[in-house]
Coordinates of C-alpha atoms in Angstrom, one line a residue:
X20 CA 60.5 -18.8 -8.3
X21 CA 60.7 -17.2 -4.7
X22 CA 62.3 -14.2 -6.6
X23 CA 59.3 -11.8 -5.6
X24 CA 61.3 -9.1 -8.5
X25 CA 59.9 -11.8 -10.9
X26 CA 57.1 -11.5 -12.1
X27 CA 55.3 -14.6 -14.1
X28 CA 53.1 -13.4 -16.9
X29 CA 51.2 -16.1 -19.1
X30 CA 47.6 -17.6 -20.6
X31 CA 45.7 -19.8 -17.8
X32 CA 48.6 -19.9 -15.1
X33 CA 46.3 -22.0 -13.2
X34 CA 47.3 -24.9 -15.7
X35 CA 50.8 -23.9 -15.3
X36 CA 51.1 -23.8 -11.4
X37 CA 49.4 -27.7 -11.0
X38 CA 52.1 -28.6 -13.9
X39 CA 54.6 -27.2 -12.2
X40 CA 53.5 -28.5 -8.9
X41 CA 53.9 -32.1 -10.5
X42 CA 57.4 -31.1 -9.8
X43 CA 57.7 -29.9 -6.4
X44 CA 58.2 -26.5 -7.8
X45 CA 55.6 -23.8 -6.6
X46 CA 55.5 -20.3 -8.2
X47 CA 55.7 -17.8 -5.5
X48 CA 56.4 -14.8 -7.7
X49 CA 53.5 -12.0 -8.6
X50 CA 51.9 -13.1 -11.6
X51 CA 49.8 -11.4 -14.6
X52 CA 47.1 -14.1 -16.3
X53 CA 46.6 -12.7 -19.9
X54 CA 43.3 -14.8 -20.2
X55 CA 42.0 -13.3 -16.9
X56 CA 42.8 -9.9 -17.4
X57 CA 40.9 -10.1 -20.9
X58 CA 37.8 -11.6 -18.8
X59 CA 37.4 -8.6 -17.1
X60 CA 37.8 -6.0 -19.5
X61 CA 35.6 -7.9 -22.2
X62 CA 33.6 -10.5 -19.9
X63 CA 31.3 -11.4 -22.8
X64 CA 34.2 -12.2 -25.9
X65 CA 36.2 -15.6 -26.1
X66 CA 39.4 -15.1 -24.6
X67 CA 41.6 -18.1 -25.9
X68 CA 44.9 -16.5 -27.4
X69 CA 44.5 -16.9 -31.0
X70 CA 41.1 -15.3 -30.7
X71 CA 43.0 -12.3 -28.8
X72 CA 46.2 -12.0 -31.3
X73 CA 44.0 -11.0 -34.0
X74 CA 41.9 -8.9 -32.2
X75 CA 44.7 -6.9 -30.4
X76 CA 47.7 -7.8 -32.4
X77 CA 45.8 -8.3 -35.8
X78 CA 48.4 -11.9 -36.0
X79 CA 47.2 -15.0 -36.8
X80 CA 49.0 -17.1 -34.7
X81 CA 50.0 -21.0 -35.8
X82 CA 47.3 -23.4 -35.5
X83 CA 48.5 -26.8 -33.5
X84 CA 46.9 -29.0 -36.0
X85 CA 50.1 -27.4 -38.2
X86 CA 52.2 -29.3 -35.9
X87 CA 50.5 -31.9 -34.4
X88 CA 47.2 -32.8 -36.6
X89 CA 43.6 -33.2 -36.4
X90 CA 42.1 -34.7 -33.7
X91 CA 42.1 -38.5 -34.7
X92 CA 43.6 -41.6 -34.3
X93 CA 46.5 -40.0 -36.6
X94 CA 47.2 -36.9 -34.3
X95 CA 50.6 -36.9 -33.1
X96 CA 51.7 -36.1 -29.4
X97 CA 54.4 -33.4 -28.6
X98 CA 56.6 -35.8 -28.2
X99 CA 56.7 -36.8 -31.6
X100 CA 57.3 -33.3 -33.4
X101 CA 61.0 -31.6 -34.4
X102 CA 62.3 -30.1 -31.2
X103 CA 62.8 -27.2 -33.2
X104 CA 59.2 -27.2 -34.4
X105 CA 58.1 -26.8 -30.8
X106 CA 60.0 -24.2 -29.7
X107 CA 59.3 -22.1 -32.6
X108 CA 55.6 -23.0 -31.7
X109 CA 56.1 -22.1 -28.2
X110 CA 58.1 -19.1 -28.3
X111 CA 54.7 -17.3 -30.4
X112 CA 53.1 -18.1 -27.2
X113 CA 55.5 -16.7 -25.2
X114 CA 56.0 -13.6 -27.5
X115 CA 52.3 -12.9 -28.0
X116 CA 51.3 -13.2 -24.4
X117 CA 53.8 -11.1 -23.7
X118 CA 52.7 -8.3 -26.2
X119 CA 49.1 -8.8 -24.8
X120 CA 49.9 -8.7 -21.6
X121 CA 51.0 -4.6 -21.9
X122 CA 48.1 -3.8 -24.1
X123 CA 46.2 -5.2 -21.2
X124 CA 47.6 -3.5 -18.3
X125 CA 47.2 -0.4 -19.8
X126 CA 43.6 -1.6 -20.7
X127 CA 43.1 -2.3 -17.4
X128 CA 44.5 1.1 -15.7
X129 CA 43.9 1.6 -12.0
X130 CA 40.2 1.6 -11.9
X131 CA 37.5 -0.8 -9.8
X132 CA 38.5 -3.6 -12.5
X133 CA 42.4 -3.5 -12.2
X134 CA 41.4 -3.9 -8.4
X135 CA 39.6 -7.3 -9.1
X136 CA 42.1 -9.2 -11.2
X137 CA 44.5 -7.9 -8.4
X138 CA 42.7 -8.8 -5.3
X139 CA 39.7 -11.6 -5.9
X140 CA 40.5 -13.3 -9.9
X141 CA 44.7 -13.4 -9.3
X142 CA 44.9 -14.7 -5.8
X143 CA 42.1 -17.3 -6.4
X144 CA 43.9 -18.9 -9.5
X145 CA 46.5 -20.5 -6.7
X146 CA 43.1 -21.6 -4.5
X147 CA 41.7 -23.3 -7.6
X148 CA 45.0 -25.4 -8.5
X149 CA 45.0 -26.6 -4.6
X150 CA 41.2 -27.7 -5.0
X151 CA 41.7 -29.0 -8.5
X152 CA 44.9 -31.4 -7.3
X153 CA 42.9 -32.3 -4.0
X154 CA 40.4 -33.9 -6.0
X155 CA 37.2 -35.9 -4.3
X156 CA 37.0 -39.6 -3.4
X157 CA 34.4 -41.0 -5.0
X158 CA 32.3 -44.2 -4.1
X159 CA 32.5 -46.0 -7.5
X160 CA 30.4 -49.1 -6.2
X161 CA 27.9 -46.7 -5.4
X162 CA 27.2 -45.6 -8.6
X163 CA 27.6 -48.8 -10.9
X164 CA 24.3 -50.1 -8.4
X165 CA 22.5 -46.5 -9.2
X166 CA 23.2 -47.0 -13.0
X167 CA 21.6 -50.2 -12.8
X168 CA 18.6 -48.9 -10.9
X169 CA 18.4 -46.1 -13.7
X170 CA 18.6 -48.9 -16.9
X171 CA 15.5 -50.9 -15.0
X172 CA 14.1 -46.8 -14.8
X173 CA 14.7 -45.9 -18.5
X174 CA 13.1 -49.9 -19.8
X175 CA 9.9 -48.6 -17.5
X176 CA 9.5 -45.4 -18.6
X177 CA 10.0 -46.6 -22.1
X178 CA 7.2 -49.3 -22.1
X179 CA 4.8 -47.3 -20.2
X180 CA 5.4 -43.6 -23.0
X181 CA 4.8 -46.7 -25.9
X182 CA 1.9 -47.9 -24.1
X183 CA 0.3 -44.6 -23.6
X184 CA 1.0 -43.3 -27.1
X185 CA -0.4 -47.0 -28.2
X186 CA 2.6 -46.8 -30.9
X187 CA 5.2 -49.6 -30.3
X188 CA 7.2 -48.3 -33.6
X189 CA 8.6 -44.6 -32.5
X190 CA 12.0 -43.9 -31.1
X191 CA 11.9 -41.4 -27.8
X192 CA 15.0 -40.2 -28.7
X193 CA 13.9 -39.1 -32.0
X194 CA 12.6 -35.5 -31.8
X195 CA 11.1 -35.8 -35.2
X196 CA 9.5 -39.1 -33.9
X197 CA 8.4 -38.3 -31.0
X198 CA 6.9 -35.1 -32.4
X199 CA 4.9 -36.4 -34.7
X200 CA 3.3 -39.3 -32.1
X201 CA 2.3 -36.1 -29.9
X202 CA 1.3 -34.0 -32.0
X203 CA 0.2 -35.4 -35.5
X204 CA -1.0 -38.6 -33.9
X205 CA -2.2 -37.7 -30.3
X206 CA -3.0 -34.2 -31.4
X207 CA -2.7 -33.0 -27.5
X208 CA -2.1 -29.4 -28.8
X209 CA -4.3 -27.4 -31.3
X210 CA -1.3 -25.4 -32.7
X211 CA 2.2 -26.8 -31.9
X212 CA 5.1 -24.8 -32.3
X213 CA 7.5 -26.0 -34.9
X214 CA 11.3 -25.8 -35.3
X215 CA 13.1 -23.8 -38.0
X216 CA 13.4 -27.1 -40.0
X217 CA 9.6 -27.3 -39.8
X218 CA 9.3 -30.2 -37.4
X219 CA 7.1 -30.5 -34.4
X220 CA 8.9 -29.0 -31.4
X221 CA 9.6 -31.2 -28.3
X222 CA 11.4 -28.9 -26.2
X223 CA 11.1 -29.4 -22.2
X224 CA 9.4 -26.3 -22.1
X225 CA 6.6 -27.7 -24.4
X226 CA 6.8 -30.5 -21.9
X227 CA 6.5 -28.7 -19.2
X228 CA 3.5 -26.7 -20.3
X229 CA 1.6 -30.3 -21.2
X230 CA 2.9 -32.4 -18.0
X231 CA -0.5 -31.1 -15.6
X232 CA -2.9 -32.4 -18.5
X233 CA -0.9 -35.3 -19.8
X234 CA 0.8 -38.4 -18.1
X235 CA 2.7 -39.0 -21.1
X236 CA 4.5 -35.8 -21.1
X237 CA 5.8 -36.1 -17.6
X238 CA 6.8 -39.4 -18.7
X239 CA 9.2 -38.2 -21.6
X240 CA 10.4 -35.8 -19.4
X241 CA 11.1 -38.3 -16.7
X242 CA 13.1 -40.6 -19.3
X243 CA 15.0 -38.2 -20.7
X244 CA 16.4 -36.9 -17.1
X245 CA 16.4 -40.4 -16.5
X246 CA 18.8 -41.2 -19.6
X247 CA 21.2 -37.9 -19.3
X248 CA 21.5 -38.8 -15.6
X249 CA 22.7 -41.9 -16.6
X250 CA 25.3 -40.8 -19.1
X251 CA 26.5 -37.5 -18.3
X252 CA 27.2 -38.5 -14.6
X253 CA 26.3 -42.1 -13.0
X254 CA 27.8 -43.7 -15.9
X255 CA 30.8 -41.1 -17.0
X256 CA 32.2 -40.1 -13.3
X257 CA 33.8 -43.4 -12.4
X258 CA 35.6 -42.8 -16.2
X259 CA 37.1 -39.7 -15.2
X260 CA 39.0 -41.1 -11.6
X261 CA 43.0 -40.5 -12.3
X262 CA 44.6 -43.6 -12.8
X263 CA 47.3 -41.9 -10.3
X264 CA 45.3 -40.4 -7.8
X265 CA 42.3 -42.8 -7.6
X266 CA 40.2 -39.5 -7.2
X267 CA 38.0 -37.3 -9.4
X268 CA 39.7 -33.8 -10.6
X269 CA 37.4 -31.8 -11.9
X270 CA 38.6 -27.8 -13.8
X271 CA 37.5 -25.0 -11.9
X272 CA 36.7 -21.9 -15.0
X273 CA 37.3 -18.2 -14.3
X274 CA 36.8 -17.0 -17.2
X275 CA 33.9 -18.4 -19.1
X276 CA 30.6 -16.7 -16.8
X277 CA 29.9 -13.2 -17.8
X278 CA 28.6 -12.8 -14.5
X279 CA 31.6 -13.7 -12.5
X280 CA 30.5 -17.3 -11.5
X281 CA 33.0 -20.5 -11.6
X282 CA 31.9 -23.0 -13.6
X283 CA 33.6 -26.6 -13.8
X284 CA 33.9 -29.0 -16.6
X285 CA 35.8 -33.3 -16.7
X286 CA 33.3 -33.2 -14.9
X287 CA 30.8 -30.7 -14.9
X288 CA 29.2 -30.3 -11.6
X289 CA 27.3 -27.3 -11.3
X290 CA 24.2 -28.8 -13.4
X291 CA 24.1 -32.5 -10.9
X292 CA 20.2 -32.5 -10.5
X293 CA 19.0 -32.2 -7.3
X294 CA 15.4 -32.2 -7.4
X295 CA 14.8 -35.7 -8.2
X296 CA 15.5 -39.1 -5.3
X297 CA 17.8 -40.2 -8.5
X298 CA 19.7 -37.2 -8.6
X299 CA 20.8 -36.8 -5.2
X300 CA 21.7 -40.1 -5.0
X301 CA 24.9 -38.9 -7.4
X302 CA 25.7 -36.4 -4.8
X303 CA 25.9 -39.4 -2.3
X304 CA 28.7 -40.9 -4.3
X305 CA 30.8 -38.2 -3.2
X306 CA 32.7 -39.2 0.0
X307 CA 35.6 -38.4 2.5
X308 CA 39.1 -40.3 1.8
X309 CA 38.7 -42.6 4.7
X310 CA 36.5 -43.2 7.4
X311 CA 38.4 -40.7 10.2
X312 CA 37.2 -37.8 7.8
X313 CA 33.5 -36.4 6.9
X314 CA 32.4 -34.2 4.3
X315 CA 31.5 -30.7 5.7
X316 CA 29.6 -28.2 3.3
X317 CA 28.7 -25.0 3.6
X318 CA 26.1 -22.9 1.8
X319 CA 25.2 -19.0 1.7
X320 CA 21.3 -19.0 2.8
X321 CA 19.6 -17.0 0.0
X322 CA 22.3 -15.0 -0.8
X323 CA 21.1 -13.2 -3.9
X324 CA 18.1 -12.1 -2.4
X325 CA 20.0 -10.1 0.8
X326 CA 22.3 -8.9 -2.1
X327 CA 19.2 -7.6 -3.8
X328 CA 17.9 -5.5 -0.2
X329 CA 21.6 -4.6 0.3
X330 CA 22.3 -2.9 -3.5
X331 CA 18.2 -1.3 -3.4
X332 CA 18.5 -0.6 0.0
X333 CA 14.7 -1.8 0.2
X334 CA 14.1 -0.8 3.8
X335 CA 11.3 -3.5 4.7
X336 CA 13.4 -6.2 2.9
X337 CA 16.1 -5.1 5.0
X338 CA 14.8 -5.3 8.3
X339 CA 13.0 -8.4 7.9
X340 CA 16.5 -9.8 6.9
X341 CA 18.0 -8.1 10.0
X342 CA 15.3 -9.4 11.9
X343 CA 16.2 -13.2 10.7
X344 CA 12.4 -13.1 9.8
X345 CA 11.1 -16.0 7.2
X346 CA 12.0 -13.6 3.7
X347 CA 9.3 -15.7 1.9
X348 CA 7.2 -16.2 5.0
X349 CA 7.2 -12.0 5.8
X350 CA 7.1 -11.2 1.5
X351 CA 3.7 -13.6 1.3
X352 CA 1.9 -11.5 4.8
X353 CA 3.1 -8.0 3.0
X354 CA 1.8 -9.1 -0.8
X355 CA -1.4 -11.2 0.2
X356 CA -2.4 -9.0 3.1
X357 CA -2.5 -11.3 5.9
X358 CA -0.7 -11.9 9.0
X359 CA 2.6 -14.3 8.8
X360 CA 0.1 -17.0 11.5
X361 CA -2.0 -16.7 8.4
X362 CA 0.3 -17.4 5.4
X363 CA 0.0 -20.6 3.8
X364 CA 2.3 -23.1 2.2
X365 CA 0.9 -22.2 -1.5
X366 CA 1.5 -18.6 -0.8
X367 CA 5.0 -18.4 0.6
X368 CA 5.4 -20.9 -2.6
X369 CA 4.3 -18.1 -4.6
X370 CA 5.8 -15.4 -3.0
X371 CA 9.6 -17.4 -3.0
X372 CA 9.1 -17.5 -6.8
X373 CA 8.3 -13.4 -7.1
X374 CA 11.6 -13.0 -4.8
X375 CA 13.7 -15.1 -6.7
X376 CA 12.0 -14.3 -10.2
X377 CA 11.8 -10.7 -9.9
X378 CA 15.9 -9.4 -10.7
X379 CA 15.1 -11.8 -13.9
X380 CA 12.2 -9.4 -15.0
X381 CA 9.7 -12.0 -14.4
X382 CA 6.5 -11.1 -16.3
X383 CA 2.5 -11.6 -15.1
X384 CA 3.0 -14.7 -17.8
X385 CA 6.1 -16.0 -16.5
X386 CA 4.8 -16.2 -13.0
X387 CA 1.4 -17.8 -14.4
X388 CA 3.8 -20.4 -15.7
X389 CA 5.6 -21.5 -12.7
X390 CA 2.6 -20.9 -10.5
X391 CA -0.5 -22.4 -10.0
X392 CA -1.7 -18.6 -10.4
X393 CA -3.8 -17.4 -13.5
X394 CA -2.4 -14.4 -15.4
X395 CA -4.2 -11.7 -13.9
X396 CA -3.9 -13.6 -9.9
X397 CA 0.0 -13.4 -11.1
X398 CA -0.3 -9.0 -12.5
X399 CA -1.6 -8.2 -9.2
X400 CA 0.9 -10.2 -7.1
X401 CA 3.2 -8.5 -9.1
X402 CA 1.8 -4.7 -8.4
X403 CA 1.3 -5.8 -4.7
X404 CA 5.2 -7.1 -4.3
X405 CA 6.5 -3.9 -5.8
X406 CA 4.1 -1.8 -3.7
X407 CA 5.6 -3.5 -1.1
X408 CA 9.4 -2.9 -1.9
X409 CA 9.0 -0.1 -3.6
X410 CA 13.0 0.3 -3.2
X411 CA 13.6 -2.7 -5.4
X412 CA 11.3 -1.3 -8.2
X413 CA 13.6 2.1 -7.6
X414 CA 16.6 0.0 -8.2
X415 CA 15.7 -1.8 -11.4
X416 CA 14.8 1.3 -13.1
X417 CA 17.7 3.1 -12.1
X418 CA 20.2 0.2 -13.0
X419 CA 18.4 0.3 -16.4
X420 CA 19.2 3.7 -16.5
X421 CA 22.4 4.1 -15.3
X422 CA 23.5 1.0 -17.7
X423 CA 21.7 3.7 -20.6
X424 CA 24.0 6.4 -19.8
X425 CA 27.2 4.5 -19.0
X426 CA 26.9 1.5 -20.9
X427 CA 28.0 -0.9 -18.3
X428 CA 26.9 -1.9 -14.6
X429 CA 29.3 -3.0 -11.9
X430 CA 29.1 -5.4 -8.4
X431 CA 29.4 -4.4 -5.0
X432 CA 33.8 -4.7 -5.8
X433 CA 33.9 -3.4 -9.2
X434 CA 33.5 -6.2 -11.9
X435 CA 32.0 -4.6 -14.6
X436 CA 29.4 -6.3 -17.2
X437 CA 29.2 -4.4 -20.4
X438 CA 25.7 -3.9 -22.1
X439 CA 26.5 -3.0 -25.4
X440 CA 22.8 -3.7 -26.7
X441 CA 21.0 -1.6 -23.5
X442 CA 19.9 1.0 -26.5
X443 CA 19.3 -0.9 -28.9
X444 CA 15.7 -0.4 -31.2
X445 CA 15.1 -3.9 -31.3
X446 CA 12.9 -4.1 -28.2
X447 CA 13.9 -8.3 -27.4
X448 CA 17.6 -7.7 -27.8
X449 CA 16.9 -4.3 -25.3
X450 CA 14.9 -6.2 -23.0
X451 CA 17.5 -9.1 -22.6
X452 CA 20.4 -6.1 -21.8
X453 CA 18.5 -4.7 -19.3
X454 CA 17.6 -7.6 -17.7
X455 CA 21.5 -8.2 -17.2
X456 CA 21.8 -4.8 -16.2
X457 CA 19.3 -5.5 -13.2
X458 CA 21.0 -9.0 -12.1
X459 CA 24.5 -9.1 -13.6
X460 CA 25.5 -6.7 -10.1
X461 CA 23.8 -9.2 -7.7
X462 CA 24.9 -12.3 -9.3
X463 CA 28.4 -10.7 -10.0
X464 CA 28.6 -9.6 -6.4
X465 CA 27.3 -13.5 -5.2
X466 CA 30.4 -14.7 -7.1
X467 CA 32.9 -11.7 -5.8
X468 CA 31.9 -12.3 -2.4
X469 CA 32.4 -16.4 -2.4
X470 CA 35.5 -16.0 -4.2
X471 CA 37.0 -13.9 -1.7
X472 CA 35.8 -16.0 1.2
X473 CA 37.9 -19.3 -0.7
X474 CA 40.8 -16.8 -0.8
X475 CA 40.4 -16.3 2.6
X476 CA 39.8 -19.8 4.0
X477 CA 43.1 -21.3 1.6
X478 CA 44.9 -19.2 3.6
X479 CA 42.8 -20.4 6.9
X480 CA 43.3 -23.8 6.3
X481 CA 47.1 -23.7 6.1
X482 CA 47.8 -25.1 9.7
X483 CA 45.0 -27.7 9.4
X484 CA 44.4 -31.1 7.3
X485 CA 40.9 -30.0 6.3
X486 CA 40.5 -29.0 2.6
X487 CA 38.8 -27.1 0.3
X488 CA 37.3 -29.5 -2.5
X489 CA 34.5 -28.1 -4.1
X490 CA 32.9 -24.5 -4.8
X491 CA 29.5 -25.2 -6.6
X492 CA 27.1 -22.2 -7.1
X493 CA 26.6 -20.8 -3.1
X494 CA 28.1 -23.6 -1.5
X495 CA 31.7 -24.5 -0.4
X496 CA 32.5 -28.5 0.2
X497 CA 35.5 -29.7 2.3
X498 CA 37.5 -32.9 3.3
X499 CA 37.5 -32.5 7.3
X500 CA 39.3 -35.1 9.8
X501 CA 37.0 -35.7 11.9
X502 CA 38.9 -34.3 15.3
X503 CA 39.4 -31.1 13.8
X504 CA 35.6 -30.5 12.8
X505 CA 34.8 -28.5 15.6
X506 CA 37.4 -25.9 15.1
X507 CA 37.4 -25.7 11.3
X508 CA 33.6 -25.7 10.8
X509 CA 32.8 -21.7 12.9
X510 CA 36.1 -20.6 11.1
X511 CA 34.9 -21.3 7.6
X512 CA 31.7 -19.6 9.0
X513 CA 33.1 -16.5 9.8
X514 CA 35.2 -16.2 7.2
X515 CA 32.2 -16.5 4.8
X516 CA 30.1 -14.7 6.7
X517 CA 32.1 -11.6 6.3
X518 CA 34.1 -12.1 3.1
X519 CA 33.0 -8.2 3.1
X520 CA 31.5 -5.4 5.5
X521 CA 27.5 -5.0 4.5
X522 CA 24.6 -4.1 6.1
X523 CA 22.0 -6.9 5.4
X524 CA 23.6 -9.5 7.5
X525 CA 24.8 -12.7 5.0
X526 CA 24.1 -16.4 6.1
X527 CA 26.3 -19.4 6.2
X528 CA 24.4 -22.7 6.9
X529 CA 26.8 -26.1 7.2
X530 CA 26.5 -30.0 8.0
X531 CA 28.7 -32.8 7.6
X532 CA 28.5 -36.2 6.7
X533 CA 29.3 -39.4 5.3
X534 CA 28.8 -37.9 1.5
X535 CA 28.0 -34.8 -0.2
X536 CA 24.3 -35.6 0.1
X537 CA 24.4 -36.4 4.0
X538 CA 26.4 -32.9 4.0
X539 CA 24.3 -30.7 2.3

């Protein structure tokens, strides 16, 4: 494997290298990843092999339930199947990847997206199977007394919807139930909207919408986070600690986010809620191995919104990011007239939302929504915000345009989105392609840019016991002895703070702890 003439070509090599490094065997070769070459050239398709054999190679390939079974109590292992079975099954693999491999390359050409699978989505893959094998300790104890606290929770909440409905009989968990008790029974809206299979509609959205007017539907909502918090993490994490390890291992994906973003699944922890007491308190089960080490974590401070000034070139934006001005602070004094001594709480609150709503085409109605605004307070913030930065009304339109013409955008380094709906008649499907055409290059770039900073830092870390753990949305978390905290902490700074060369300077804030929680 230290044969740099060899060169490794296969589907998810990630898997492969933490297999192999079961074995003491590391693959030091150049290698091609099938999988993550398709991501780039078709971000938006599935990009498992069978999927891709018929497409490129129109061959269906054989199915593993042929050899192995449905999944059941009565599916075999590998183990158990003819020798010869398997390598028949395994040399299609091998054979297909292969074949897919050259249609790719030559898919893939010399152009900006060639350039990222060669220098951000290859590189990382070995990053990824360091984090991924490192694992997280995780205080176990912790979270059995929180799962407690949330079953005492959950019996509340349950009594007190019951009592307000003044129905003892209906199940919460029951859509249909619990739709007809709102809305049949309590009649809190005129017209409810109803599913396709013609039952009252309970969606958190609906909730949402009813939670200022009526307890009961902050309640429900309350419950239900209450009850997913319960089971998807407080209850399920200490399941998934390897046996081996004693550690949690969650998969870092490359290739499932159009947009370029990692997500992670066994466990999923991009979607832990932090909003709520209850939810950080899952984030504080998340500690150092022992207690000579801290949690450090670092964050990019509002990282999409300097992307946006940097890509527009808004020049106002710009300079108050230069400036280190308040972004929310200086966008409030700009949009509401007044001077920043004279901005309020409620008004940076509004103005935040307009910053961070705005590459998502948020509408006078939209605003309204997550406002305390009225429709037409919301229009006129809007008119006032683009009068402001006219450059970033400049850039939408021309990003619409240029996806029109070309029909694709691309980030700062090349990763290209395809719109293949940006002229389409239907005005919805249109609207919903442009939209991606507006953010898919600062949320692509966001992802290019942290990606190349954990390239970076793997190779940092190298001649220090501090590791790389966790990469969740804009924020990096580490395992840091505790001696060497003051040396690692300004280099994972830096190196972050100028993954690439722009103009709008980008922000790293950190903090350690004892947990995640303390950390962040």
């Amino acid at each position: 494997f230290e044969n740099e003439e060899i060169e490794k070509i296969g589907q998810n090599l990630k898997y492969d290298i933490s297999v192999l490094s079961n074995y003491n065997i590391e693959v030091k070769g150049p290698i091609f990843d099938t999988m993550l070459a398709h991501y780039l050239i078709n971000p938006d398709m599935r990009h498992n092999m069978d999927i891709m054999a018929e497409t490129y190679l129109a061959y269906e390939t054989q199915s593993i339930e042929e050899l192995i079974g449905k999944k059941g109590k009565n599916q075999k292992t590998m183990r158990q199947v003819e020798p010869e079975k398997v390598a028949e099954y395994a040399g299609e693999d091998a054979d297909i990847t292969l074949q897919l491999a050259s249609i790719f390359k030559e898919k893939l050409g010399d152009d900006s997206t060639a350039r990222v699978l060669k220098d951000i989505e290859t590189p990382l893959v070995k990053v990824l199977s360091h984090m991924e094998m490192e694992g997280i300790n995780l205080d176990r104890e912790a979270l059995k007394k929180l799962s407690n606290e949330l079953a005492e929770d959950i019996l509340r909440l349950d009594k007190e919807i019951h009592d307000l409905a003044g129905n003892s009989e209906f199940n919460i968990a029951s859509p249909k139930q619990l739709g007809d008790v709102l809305f049949a029974e309590m009649k809190l809206l005129d017209k409810p909207k109803k599913t396709k299979s013609g039952q009252y509609s309970t969606s958190e959205d609906i909730l949402q919408e009813l939670a200022g007017e009526h307890e009961i539907a902050q309640k429900i909502l309350d419950y239900r986070q209450s009850v997913k918090l319960k089971s998807t993490y407080v209850d399920a994490l200490p399941e998934m600690v390897s046996p081996v390890t004693q550690r949690l291992h969650t998969s870092f994906n490359q290739a499932v986010a159009a947009t370029g973003r990692l997500s992670s699944n066994n466990p999923n922890l991009q979607n832990i809620p932090i909003r709520t007491e209850r939810g950080k308190e899952v984030r504080k089960a998340f500690i150092p191995r022992d207690e000579n080490h801290v949690i450090l974590a670092a964050d990019y401070s509002q990282i999409e919104l300097r992307l946006i000034a940097e890509l527009s070139e808004e020049k106002t934006m710009m300079e108050a990011f230069i400036n280190g001005e308040d972004i929310h602070a200086a966008t409030a004094a700009k949009v509401f007239g007044v001077s920043l001594e004279e901005v309020t709480r409620e008004m940076r609150s509004n103005a935040k939302t307009v910053n961070f709503g705005i590459i998502y085409g948020v509408s006078a109605f939209g605003l309204s929504q997550q406002t305390s605004l009225s429709r037409s307070e919301a229009s006129d913030i809007i008119k006032s915000y683009f009068r402001t930065y006219p450059g970033i009304q400049d850039y939408i339109e021309s990003q619409k345009e240029l996806a029109r013409q070309q029909g694709y955008v691309e980030t700062m380094l090349g990763r290209r989105r395809y719109l293949k709906d940006i002229n389409s008649r239907n005005a919805v499907v249109r609207g919903h392609a442009e939209r991606n055409a507006v953010n898919a290059p600062i949320q692509g770039s966001a992802a290019d840019i942290i990606k190349i900073a954990m390239i970076k830092i793997d190779t940092a870390l190298k001649d220090y016991k501090t590791r790389m753990l966790l990469q969740v949305h804009d924020e990096l978390v580490f395992d840091a002895p505790k001696e060497e905290l003051e040396t690692v902490t300004p280099i994972i700074t830096d190196l972050m703070q100028n993954a690439i060369e722009t103009k709008v300077p980008l922000v790293v804030e950190s903090g350690y702890g004892a947990n995640w929680l303390e950390a962040h």
